[in-house]
PDB file of C-alpha atoms in Angstrom:
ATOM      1  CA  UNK F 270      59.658-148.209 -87.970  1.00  0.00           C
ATOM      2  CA  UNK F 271      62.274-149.806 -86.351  1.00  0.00           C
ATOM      3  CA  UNK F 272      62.155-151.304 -82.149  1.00  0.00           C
ATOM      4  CA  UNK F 273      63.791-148.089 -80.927  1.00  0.00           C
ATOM      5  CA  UNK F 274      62.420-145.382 -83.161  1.00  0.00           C
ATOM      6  CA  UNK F 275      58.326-147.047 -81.490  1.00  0.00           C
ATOM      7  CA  UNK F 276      59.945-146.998 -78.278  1.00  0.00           C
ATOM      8  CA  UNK F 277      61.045-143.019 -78.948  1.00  0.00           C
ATOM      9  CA  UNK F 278      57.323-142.029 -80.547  1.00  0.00           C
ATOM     10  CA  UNK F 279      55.921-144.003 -77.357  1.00  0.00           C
ATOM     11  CA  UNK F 280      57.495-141.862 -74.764  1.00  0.00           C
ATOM     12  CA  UNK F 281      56.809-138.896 -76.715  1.00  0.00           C
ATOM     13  CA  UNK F 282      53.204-139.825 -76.687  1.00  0.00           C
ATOM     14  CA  UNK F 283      53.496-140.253 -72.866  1.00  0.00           C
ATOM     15  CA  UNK F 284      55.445-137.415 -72.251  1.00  0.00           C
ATOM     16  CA  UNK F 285      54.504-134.709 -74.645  1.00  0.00           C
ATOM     17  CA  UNK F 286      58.513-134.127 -74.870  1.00  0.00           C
ATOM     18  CA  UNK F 287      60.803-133.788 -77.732  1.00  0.00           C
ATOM     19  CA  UNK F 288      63.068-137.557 -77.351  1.00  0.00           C
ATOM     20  CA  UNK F 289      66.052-138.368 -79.543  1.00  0.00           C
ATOM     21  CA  UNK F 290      68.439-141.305 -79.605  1.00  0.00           C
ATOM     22  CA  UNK F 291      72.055-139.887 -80.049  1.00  0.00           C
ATOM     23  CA  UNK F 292      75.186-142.156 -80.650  1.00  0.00           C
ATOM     24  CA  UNK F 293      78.519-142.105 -78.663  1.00  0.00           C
ATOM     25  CA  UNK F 294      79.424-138.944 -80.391  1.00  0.00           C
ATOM     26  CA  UNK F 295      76.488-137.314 -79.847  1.00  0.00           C
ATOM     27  CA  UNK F 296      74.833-137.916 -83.198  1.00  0.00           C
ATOM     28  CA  UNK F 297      71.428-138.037 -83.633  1.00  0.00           C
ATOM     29  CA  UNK F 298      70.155-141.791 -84.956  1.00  0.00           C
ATOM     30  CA  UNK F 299      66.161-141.028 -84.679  1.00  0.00           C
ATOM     31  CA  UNK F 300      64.089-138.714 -82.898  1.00  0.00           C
ATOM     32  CA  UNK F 301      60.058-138.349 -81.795  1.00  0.00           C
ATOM     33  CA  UNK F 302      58.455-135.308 -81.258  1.00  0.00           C
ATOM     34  CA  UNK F 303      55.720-132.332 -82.087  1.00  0.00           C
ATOM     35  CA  UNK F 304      56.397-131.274 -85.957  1.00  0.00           C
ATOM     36  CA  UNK F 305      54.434-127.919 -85.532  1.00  0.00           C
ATOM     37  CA  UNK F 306      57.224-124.752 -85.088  1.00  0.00           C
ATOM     38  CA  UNK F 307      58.303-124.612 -81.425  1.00  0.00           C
ATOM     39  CA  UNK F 308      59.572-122.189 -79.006  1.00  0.00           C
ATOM     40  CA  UNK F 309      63.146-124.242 -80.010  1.00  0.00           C
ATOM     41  CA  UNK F 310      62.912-123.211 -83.219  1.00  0.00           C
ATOM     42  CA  UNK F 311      62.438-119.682 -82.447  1.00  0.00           C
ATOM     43  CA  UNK F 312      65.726-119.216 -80.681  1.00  0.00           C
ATOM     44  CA  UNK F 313      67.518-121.416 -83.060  1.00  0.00           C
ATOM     45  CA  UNK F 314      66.765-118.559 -85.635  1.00  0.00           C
ATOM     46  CA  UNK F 315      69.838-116.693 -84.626  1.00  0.00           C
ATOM     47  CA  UNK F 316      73.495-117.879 -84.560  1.00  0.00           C
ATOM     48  CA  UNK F 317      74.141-116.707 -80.810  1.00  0.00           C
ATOM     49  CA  UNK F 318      70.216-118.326 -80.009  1.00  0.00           C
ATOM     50  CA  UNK F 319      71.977-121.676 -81.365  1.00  0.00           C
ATOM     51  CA  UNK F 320      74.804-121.191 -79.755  1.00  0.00           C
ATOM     52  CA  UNK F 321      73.440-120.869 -76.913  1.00  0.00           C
ATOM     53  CA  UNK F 322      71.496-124.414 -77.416  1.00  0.00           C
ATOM     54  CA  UNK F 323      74.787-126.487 -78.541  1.00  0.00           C
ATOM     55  CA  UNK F 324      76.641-125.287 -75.530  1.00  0.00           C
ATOM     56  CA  UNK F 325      74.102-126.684 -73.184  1.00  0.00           C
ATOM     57  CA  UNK F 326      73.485-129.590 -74.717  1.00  0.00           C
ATOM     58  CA  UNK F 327      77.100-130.634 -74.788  1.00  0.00           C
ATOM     59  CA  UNK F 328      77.940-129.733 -71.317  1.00  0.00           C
ATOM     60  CA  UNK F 329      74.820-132.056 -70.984  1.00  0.00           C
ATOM     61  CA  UNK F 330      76.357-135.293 -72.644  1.00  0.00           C
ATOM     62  CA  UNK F 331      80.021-134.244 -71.340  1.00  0.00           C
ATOM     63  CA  UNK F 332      78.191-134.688 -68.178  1.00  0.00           C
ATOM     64  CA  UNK F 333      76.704-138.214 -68.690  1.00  0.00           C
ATOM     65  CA  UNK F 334      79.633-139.363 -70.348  1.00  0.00           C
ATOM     66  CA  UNK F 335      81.502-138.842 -67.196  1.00  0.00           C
ATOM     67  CA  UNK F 336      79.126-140.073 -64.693  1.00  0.00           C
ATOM     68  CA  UNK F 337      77.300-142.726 -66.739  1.00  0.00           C
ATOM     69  CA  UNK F 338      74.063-141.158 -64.686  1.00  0.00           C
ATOM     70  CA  UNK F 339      70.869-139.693 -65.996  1.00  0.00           C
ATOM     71  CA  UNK F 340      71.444-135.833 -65.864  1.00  0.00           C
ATOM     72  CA  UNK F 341      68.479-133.648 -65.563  1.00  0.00           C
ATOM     73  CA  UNK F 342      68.919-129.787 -65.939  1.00  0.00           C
ATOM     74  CA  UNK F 343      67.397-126.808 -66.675  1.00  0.00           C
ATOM     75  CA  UNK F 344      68.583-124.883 -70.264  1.00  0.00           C
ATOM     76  CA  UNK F 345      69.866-121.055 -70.444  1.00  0.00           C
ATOM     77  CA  UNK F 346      66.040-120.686 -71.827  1.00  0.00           C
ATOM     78  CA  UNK F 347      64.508-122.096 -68.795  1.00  0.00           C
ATOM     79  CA  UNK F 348      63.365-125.476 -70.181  1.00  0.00           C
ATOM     80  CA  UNK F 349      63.854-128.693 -68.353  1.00  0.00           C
ATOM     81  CA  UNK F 350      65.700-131.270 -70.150  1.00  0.00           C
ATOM     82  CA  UNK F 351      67.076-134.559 -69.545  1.00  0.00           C
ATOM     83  CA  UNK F 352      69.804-137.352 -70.811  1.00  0.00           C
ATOM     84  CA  UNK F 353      70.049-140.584 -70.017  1.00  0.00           C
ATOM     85  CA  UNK F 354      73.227-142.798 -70.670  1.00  0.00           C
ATOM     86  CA  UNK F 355      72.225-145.815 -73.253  1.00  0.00           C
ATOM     87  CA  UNK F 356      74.766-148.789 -71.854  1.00  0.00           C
ATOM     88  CA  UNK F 357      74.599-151.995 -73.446  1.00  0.00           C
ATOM     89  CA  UNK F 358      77.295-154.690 -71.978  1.00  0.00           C
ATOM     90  CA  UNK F 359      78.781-152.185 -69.929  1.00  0.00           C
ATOM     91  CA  UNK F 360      79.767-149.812 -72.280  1.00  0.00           C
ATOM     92  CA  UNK F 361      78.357-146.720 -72.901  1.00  0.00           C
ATOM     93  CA  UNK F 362      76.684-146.910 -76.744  1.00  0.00           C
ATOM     94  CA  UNK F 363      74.828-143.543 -76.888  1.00  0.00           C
ATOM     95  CA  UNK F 364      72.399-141.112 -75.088  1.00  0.00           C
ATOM     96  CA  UNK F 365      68.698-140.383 -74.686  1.00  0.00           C
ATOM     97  CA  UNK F 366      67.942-136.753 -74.597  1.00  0.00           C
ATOM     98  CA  UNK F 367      64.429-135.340 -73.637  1.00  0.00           C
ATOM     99  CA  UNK F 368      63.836-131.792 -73.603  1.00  0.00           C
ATOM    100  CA  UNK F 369      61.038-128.930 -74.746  1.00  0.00           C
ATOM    101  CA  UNK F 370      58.958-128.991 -71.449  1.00  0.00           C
ATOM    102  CA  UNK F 371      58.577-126.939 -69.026  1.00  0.00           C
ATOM    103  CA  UNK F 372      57.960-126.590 -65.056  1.00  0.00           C
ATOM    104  CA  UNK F 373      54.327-124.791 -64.216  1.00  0.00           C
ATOM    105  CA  UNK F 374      56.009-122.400 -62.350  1.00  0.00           C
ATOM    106  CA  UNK F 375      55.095-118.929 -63.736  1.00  0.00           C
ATOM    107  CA  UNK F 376      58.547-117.587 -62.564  1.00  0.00           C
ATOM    108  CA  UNK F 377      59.798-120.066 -65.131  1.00  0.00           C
ATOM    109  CA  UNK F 378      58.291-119.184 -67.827  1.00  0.00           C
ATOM    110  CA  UNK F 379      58.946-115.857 -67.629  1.00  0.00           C
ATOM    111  CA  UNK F 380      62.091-116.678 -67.685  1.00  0.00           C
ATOM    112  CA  UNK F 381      61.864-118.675 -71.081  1.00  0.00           C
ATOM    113  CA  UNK F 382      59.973-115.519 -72.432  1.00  0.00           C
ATOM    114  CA  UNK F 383      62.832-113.477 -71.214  1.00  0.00           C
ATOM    115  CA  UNK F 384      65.974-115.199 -71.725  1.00  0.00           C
ATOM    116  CA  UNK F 385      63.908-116.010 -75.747  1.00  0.00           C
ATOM    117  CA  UNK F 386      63.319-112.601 -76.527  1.00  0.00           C
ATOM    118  CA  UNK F 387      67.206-111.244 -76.159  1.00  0.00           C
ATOM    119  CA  UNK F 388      67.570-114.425 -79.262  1.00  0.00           C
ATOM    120  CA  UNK F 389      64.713-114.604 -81.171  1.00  0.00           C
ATOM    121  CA  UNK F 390      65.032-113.512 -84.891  1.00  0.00           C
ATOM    122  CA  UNK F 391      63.536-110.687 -86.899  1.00  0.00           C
ATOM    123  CA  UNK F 392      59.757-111.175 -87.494  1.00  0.00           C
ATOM    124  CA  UNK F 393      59.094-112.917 -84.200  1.00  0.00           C
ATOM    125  CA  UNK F 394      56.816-110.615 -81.544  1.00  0.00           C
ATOM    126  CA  UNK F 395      56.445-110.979 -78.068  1.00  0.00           C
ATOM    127  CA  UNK F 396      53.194-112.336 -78.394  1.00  0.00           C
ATOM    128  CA  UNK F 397      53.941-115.234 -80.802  1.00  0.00           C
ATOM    129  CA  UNK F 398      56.643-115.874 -78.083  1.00  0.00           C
ATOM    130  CA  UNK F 399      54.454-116.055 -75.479  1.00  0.00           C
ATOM    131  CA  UNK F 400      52.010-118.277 -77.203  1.00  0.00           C
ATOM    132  CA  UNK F 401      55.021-120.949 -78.005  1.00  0.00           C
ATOM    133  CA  UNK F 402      55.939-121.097 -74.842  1.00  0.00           C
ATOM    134  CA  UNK F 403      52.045-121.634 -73.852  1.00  0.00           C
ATOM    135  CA  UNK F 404      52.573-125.084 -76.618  1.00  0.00           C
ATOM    136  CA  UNK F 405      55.413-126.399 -74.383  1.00  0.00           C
ATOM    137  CA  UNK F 406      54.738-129.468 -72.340  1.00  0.00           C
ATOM    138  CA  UNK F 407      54.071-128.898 -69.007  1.00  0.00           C
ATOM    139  CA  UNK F 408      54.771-131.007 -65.881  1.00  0.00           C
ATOM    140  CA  UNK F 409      54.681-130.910 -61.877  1.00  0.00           C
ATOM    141  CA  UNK F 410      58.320-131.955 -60.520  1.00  0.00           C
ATOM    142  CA  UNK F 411      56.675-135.190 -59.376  1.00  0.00           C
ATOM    143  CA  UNK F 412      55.122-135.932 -63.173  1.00  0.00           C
ATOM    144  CA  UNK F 413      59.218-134.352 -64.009  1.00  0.00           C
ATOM    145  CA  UNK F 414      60.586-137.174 -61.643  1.00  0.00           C
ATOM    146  CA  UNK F 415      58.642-139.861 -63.027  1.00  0.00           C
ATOM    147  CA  UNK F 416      59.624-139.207 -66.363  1.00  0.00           C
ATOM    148  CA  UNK F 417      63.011-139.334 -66.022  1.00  0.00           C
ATOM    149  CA  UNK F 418      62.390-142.568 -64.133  1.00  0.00           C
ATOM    150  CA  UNK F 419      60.850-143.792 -67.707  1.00  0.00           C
ATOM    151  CA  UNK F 420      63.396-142.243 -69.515  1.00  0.00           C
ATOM    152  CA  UNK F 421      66.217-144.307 -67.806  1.00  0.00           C
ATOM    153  CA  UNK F 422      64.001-147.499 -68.130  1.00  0.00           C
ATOM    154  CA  UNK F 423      63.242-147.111 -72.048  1.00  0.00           C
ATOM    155  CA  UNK F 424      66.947-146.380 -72.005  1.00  0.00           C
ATOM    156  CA  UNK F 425      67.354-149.923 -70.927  1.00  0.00           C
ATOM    157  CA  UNK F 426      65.357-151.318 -73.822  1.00  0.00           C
ATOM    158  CA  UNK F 427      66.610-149.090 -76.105  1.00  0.00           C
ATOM    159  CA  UNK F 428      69.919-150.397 -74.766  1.00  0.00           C
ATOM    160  CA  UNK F 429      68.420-154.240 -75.472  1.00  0.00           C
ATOM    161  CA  UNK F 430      68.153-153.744 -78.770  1.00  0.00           C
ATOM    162  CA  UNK F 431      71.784-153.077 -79.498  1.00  0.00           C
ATOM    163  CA  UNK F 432      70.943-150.780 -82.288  1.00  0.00           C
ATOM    164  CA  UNK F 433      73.900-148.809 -81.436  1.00  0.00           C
ATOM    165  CA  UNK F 434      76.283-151.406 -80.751  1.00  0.00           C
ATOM    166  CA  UNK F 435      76.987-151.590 -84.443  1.00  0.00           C
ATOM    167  CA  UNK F 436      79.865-150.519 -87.066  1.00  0.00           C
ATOM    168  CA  UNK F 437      79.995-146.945 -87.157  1.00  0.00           C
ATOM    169  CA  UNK F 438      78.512-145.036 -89.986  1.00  0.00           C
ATOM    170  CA  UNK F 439      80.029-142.401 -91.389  1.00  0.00           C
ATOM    171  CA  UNK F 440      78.052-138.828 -90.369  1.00  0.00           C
ATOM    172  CA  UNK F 441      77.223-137.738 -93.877  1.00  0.00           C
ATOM    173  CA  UNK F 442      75.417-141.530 -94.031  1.00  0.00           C
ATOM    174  CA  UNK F 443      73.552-140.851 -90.629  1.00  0.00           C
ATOM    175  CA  UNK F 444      72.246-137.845 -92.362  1.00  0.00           C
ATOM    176  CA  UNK F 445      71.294-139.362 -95.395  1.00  0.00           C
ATOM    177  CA  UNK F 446      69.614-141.466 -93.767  1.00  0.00           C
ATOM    178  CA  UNK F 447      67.625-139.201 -91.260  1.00  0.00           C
ATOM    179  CA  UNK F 448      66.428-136.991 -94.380  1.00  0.00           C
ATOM    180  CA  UNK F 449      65.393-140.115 -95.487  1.00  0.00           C
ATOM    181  CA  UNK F 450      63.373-140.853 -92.475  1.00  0.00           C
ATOM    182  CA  UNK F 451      62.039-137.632 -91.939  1.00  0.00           C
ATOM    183  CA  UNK F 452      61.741-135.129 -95.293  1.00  0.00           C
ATOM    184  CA  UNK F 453      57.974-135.062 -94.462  1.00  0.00           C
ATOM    185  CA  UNK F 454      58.806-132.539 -90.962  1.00  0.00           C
ATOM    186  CA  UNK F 455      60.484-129.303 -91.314  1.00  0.00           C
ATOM    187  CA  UNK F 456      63.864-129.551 -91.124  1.00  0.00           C
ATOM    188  CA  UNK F 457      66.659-126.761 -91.146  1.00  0.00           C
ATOM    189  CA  UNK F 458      69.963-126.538 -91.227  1.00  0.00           C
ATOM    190  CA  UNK F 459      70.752-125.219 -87.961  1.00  0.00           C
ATOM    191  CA  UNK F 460      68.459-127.867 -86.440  1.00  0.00           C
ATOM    192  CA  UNK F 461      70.467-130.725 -88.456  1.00  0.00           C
ATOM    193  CA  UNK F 462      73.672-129.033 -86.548  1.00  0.00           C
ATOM    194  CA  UNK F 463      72.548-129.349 -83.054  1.00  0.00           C
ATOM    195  CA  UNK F 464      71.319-132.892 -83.865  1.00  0.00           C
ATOM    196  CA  UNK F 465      74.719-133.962 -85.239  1.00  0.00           C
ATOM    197  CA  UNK F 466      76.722-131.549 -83.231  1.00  0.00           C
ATOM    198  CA  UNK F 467      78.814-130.116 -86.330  1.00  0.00           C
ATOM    199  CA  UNK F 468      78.779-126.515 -87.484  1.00  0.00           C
ATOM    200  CA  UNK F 469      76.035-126.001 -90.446  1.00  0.00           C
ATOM    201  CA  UNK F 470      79.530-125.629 -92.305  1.00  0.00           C
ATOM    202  CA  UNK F 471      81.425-128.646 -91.409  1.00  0.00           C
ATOM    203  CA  UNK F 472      78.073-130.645 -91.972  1.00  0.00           C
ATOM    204  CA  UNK F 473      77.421-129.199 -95.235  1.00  0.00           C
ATOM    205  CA  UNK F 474      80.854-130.384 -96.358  1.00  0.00           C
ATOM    206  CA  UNK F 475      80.532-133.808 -95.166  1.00  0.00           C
ATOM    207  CA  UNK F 476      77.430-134.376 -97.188  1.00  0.00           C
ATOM    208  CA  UNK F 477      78.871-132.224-100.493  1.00  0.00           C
ATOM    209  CA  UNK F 478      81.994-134.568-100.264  1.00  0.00           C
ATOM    210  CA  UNK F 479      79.866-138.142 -99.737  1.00  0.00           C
ATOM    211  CA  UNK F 480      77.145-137.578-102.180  1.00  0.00           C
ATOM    212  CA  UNK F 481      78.346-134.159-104.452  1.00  0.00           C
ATOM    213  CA  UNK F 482      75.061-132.570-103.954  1.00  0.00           C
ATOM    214  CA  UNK F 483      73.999-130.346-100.729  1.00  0.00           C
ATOM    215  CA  UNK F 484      71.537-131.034 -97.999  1.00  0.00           C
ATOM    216  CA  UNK F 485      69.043-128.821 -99.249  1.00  0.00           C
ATOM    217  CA  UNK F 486      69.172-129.720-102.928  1.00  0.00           C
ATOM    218  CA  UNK F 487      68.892-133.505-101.684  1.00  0.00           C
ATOM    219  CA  UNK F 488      65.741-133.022 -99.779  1.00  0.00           C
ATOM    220  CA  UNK F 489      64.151-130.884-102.072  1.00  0.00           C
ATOM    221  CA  UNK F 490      64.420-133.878-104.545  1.00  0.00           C
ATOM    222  CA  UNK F 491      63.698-136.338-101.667  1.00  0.00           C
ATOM    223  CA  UNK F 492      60.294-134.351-101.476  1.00  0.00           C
ATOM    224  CA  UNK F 493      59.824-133.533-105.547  1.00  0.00           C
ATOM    225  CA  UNK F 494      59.477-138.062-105.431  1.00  0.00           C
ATOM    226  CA  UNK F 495      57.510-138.541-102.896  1.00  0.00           C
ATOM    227  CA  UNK F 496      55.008-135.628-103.745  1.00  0.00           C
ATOM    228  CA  UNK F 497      55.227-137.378-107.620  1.00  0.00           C
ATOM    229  CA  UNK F 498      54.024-140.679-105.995  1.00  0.00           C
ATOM    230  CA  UNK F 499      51.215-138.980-103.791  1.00  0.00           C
ATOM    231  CA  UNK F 500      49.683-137.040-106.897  1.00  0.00           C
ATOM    232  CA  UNK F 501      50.112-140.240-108.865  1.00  0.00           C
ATOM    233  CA  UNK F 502      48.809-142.698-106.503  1.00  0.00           C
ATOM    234  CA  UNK F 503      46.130-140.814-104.562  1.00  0.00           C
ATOM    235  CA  UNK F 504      43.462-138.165-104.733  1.00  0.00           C
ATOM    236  CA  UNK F 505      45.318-135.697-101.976  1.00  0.00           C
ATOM    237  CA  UNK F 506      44.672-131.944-103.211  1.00  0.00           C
ATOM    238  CA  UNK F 507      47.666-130.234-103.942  1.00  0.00           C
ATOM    239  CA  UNK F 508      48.186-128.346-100.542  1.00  0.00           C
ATOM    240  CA  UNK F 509      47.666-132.003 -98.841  1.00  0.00           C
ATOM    241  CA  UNK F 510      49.861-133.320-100.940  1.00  0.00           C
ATOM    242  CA  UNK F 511      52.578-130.639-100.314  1.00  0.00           C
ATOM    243  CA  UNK F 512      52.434-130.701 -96.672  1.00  0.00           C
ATOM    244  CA  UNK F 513      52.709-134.428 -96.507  1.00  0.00           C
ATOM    245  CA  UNK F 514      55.930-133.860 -98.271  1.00  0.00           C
ATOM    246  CA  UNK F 515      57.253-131.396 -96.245  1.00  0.00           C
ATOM    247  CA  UNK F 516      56.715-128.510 -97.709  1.00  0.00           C
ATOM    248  CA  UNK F 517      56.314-125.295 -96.143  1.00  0.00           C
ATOM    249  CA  UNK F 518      53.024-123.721 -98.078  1.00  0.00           C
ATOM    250  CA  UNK F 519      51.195-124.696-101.255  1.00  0.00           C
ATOM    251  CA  UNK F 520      52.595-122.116-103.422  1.00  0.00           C
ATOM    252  CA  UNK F 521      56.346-123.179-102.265  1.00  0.00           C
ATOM    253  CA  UNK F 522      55.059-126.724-103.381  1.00  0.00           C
ATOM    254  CA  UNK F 523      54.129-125.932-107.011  1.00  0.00           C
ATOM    255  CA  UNK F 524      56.832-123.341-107.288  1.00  0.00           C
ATOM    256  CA  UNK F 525      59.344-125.974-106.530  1.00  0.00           C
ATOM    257  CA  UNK F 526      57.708-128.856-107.999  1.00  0.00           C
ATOM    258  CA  UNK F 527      57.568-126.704-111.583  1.00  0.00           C
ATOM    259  CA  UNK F 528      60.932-125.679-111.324  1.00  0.00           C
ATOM    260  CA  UNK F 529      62.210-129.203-111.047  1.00  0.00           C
ATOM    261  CA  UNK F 530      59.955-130.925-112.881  1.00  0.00           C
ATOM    262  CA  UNK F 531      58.650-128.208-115.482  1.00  0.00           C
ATOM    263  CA  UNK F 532      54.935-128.760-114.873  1.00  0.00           C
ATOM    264  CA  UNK F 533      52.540-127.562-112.068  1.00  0.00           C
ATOM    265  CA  UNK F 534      51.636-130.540-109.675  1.00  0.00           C
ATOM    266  CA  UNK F 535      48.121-130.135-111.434  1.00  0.00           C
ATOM    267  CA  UNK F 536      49.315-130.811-114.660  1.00  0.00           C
ATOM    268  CA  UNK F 537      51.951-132.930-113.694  1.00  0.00           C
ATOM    269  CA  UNK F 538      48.684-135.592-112.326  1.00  0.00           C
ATOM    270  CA  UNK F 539      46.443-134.831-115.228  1.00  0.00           C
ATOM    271  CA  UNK F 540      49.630-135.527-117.858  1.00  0.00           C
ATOM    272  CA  UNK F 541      50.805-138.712-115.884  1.00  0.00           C
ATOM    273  CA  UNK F 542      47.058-139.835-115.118  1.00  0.00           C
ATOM    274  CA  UNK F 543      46.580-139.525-119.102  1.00  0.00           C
ATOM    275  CA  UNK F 544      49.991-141.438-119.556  1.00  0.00           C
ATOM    276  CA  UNK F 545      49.415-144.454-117.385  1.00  0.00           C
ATOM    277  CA  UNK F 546      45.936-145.327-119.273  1.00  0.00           C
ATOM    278  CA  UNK F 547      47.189-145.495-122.385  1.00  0.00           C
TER     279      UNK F 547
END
């Protein structure tokens, strides 16, 4: 773990709050944050949901891009949300964004549960809403201030560490890399869109044209290796083993791992096991 990707889980484990580090073009370089299906997620389920998120979150950075200030704001779904210029010798190198929190005001969260429900896809109830939005961080606007007083300062340090003043990489590379860094969480496409700000489209053609394979075919392989090394090189059960690797359920683990592989992750241990003793 690099200097700024500690400094990212450390505010997260102050805050409670989603952080991620995005370069001058509003890329995402590393992120910290709860893994468990969010009240984000929800309304990122449908196109005009997502929408709805990329909008805000680039009048957001077209804001701190023009004032070089930390803008705080409140999203169409009634979440408060921050970004914080990252300057390093005067020059502005990226942006800290902080968001899925909310005020304790019951007014706004029945807002979130209001504004969510007109976005939410198929297969999502009230109640599941409801109880998302209960997960959410919560903060008085005092606790709210004093966050964004440690978001400007780890910032700074983020800032010191001149991990974006660098040669640009390419955004198919930044990608790469970030399934790289993070095929263990759940990842989908529309969230990789809002963190590079690209259509799922234009994204999936950047990574088709670098590498000649898609996203999801690349992860799923990313996974099918690490879950090999995990059966081979511990005694995880199978659903452990699965989950660590990002899986969504055990029986979309050994369906998957069979397909590509041709044996059950059982069998695929027991056959290896047998293999390596001989």
């Amino acid at each position: 773990m690099s200097q700024a990707e500690k400094l990212l889980q450390d505010f997260y484990l102050i805050s409670g709050m989603r952080v991620a580090l995005y370069d001058k073009q509003a890329r995402c370089i590393a992120w910290a944050g709860p893994t468990a299906y969010s009240y984000c997620n929800a309304v990122h389920t449908t196109a005009k949901g997502f929408n709805r998120c990329f909008a805000s979150d680039e009048a957001a950075f077209a804001t701190v891009a023009k004032t070089r200030k930390t803008h705080t704001f409140t999203c169409p779904f009634g979440l408060f949300e921050a970004v914080a210029p990252v300057i390093s010798k005067g020059v502005l190198q990226g942006y800290l964004f902080v968001g899925e929190a909310i005020g304790q005001d019951i007014a706004q969260q029945e807002l979130a549960l209001r504004e969510g429900l007109q976005f939410i896809g198929e297969g999502i109830a009230e109640q599941r809403l409801r109880t998302l939005i209960a997960q959410l961080a919560t903060h008085t606007a005092d606790e709210q201030q004093a966050l964004v007083n440690t978001l400007q300062m780890f910032a700074a340090a983020i800032a010191a560490t001149n991990v974006l003043d660098t040669e640009e990489r390419g955004t198919a590379l930044l990608l790469r890399d970030y399934l790289d860094r993070n095929y263990a969480q759940k990842i989908t496409l529309s969230e990789l869109a809002l963190h590079f700000h690209y259509s799922t489209v234009t994204l999936t053609e950047h990574f088709k044209c670098a590498f000649d394979t898609t996203i999801v075919s690349y992860l799923t392989e990313k996974r099918i290796e690490a879950a090999k090394t995990l059966l081979l090189e511990t005694e995880l059960n199978i659903g452990s083993v699965g989950e660590r690797c990002g899986f969504e359920n055990p029986e979309h683990f050994s369906k998957t791992f069979k397909q590509k592989t041709g044996l059950s992750p059982l069998h695929f241990r027991i056959k290896k096991g047998c293999q390596a003793q001989l």
